[in-house]
Backbone as a ProteinNet text record, in pm:
[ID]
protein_1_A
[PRIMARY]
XXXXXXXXXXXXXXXXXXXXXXXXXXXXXXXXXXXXXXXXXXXXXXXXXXXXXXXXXXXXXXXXXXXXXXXXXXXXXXXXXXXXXXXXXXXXXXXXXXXXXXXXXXXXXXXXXXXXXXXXXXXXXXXXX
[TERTIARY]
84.2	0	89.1	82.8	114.3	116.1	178.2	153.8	194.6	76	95.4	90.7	128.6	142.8	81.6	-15.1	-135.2	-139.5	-163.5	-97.1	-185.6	-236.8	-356.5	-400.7	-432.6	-463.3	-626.4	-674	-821.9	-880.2	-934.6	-968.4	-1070	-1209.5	-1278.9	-1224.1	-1110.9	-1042.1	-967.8	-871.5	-772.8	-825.2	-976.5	-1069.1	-1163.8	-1189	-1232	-1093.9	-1020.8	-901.9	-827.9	-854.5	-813.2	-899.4	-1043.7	-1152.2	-1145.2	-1092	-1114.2	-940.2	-799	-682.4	-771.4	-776.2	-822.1	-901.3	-1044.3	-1102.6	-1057.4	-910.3	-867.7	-731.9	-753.2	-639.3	-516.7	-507.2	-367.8	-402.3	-286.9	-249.1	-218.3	-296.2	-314.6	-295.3	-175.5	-152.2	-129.2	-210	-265.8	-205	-126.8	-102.8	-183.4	-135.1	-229.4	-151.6	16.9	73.8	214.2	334.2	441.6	524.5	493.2	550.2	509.6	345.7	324.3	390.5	391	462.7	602.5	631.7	820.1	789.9	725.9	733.3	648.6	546.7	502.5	610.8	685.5	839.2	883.3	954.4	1070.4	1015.2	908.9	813.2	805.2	783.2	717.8	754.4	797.5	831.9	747.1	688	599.7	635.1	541.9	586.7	566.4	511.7	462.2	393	465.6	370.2	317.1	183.4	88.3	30.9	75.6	93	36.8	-16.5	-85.8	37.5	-2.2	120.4	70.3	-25.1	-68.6	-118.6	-32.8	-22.7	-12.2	-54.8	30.1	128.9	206.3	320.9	439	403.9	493.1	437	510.1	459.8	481.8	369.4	451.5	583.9	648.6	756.1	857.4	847.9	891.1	923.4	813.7	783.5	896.9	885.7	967.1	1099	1162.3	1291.3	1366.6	1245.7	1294.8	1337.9	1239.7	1265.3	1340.1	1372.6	1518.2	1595.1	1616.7	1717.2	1773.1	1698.2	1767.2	1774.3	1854.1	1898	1836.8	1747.3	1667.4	1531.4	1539.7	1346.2	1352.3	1484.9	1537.3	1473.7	1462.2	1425.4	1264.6	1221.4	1072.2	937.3	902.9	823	719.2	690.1	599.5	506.8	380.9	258.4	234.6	241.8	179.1	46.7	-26.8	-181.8	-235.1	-231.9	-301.8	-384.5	-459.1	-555.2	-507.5	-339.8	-228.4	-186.6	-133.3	-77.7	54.9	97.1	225.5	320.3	416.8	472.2	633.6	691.3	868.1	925.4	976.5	1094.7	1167.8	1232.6	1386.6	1447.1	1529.3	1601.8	1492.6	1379.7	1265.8	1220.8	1259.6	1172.8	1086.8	972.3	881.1	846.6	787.3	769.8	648.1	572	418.7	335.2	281	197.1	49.9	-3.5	-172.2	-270.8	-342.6	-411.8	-548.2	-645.3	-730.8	-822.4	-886.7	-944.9	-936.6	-895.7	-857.1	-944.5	-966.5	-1011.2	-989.3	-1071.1	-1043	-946	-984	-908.2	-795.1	-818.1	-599.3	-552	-591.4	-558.2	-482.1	-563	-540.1	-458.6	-484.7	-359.4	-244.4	-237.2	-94.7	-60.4	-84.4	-49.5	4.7	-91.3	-45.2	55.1	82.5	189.9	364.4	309.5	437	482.9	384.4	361.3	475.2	454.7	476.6	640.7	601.7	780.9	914.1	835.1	918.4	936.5	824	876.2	976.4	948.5	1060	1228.8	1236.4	1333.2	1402.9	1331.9	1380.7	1467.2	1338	1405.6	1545.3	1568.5	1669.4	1770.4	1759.2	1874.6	1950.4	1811	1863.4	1937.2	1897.9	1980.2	2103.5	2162.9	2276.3	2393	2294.7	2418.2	2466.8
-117.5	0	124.3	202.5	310.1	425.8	507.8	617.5	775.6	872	961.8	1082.3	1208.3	1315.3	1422.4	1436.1	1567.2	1644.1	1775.2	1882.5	2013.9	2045.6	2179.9	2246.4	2348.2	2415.2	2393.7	2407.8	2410.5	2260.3	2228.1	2156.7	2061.5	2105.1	2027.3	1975.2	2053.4	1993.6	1847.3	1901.5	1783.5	1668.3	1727.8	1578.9	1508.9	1578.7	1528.9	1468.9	1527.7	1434.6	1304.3	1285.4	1199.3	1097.1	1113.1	1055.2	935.6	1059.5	1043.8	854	919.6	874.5	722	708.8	638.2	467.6	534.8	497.6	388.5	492.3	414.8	351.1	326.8	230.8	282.6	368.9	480.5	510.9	497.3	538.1	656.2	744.6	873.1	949.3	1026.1	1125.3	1243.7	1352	1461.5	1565.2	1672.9	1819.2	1915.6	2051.2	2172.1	2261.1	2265.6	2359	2269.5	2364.5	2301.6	2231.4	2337.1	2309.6	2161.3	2154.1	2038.6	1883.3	1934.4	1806.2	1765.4	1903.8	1847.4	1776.2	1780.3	1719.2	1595.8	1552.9	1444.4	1334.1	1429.4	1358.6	1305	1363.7	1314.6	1169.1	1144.3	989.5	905	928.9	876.9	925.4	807.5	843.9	748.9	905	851.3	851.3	763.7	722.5	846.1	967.9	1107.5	1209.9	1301.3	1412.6	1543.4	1521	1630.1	1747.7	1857.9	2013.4	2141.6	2184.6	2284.7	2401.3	2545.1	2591.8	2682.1	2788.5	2880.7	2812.2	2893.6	2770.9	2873.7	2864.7	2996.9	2896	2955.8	2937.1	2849	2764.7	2722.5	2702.1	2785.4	2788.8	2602.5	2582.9	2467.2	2453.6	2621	2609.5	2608.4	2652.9	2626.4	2514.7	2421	2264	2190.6	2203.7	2177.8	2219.7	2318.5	2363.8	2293.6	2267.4	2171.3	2013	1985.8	1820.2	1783.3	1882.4	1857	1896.3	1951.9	1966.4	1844.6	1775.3	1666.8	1566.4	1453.6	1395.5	1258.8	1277.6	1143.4	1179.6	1269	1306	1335.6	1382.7	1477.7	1395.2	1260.5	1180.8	1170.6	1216.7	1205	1290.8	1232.8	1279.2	1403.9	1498.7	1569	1641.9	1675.6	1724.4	1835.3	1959	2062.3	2099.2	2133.2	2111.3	2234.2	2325.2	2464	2548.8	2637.6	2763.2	2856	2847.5	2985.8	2916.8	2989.6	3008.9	2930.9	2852.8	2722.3	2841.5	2818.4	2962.9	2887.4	2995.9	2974.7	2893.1	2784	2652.1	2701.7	2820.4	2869.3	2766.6	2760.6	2672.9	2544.7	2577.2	2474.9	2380	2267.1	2144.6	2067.9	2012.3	1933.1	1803.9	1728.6	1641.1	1710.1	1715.1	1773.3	1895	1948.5	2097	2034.6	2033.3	2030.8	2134	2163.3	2316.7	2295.1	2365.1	2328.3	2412.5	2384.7	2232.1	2134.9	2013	1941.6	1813.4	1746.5	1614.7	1524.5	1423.8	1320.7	1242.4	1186.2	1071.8	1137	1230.4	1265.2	1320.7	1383.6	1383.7	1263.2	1163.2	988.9	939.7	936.2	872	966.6	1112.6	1138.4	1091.8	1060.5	1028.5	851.8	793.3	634.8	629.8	697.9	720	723.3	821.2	927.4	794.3	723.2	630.4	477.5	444.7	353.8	388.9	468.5	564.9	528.6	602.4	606	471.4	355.6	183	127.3	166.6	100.9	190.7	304.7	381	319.8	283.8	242.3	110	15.2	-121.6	-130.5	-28	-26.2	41	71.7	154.7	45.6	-97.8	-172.3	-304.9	-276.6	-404.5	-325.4	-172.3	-168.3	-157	-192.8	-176.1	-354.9
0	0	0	-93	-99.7	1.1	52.2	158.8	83.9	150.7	58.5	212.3	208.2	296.3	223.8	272.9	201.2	296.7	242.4	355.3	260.4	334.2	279.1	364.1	411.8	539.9	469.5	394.7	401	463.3	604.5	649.6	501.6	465.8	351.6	277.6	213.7	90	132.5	244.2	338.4	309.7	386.1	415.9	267.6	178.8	70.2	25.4	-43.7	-104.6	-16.7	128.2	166.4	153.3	165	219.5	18.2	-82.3	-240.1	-211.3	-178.5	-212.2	-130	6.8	97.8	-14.6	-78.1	-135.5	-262.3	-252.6	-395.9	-335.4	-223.8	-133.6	-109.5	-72.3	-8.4	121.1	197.4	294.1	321.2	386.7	407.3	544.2	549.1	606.4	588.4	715.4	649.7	784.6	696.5	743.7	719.9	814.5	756.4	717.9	761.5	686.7	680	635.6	606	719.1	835.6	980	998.7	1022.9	1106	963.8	872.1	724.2	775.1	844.9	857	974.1	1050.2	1174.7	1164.7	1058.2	1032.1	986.5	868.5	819.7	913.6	1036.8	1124	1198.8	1104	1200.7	1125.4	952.3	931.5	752.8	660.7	521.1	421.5	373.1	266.7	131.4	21.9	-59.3	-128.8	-152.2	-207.8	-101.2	-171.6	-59.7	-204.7	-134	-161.3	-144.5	-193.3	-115.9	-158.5	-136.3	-150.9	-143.1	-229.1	-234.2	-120.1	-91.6	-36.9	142.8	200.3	379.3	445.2	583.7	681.5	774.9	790.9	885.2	785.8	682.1	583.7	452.5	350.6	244.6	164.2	80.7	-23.4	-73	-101.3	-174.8	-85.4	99.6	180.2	205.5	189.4	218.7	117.2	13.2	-104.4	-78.7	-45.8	4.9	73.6	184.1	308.3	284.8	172.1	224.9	97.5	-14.3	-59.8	-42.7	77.3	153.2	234.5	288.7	396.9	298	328.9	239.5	272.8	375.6	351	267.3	234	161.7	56	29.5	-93.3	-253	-244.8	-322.2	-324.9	-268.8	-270.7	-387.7	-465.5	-535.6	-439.5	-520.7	-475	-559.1	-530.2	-622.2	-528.2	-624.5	-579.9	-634.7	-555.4	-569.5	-521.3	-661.8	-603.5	-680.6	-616	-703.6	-792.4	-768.1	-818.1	-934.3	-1015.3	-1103.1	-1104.1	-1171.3	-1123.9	-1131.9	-1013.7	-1020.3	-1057.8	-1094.6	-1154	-1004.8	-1064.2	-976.8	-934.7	-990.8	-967.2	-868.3	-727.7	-703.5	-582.1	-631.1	-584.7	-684.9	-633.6	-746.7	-674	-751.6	-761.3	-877.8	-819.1	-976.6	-1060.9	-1010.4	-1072.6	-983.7	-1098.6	-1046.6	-1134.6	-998.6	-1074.3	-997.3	-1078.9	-1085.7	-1002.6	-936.9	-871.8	-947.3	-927	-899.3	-1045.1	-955.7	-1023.9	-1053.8	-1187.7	-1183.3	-1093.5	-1041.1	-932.8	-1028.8	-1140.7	-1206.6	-1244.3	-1266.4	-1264.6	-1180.6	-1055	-925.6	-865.9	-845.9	-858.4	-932.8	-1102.8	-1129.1	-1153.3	-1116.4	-1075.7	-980.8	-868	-744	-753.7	-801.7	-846.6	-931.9	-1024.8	-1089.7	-1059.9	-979.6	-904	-780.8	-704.7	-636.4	-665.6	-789.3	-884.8	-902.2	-969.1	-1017.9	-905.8	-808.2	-656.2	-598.9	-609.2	-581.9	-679.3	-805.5	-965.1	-881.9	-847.9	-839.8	-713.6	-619.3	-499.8	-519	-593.5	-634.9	-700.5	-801.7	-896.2	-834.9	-728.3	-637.1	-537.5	-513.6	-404.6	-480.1	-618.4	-713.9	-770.2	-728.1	-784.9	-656	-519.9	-399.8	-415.9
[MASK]
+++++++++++++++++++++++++++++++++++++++++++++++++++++++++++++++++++++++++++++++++++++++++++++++++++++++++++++++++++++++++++++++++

């Protein structure tokens, strides 16, 4: 089972998109801003994290800063999931920007995707030690 870190300060949304990933058999853990994500991290590593860009106390692109920064997360797929305008990467990366509102079925299969990607990548890392 897949594990995913969704992180949105809008309580409804949180809970619809989890209530949506859940449904379609993901393991779901859920933040409200970037702060409480890093501190979900230091417990607990998921297979994708899901982020909203617009947060108080930590922005998405904050969020993104951070966890390719440490070098255990740095590898981790991430979906930014927002109302704004996909804004310039400059020295922030992500795998995917999807726009809100967004389709359920490609909400989903980005996430299964990105999901998938990150198990093939892991495997092929543990057959070249």
């Amino acid at each position: 089972m897949f594990s995913i870190l969704l992180v949105d300060d809008e309580p409804d949304i949180r809970s619809a998109w989890q209530l949506i990933l859940e449904l379609e058999g993901f393991h779901v853990l859920c933040a409200e801003n970037g702060k409480r994500a890093l501190e979900r991290l230091e417990h607990h590593l998921p297979t994708l994290v899901i982020t909203d860009w617009t947060m108080p106390r930590m922005n998405g692109g904050e969020l993104c800063r951070e966890i390719r920064g440490q070098r255990r997360l740095a590898g981790l797929p991430i979906i930014i999931h927002s109302s704004i305008e996909q804004p310039a990467a400059g020295e922030i990366s992500w795998s995917v920007f999807l726009r809100k509102p967004c389709q359920v079925d490609v909400f989903v299969d980005t996430a299964r995707r990105l999901c998938v990607d990150q198990l093939q990548s892991c495997r092929s890392r543990l057959h070249t030690v």
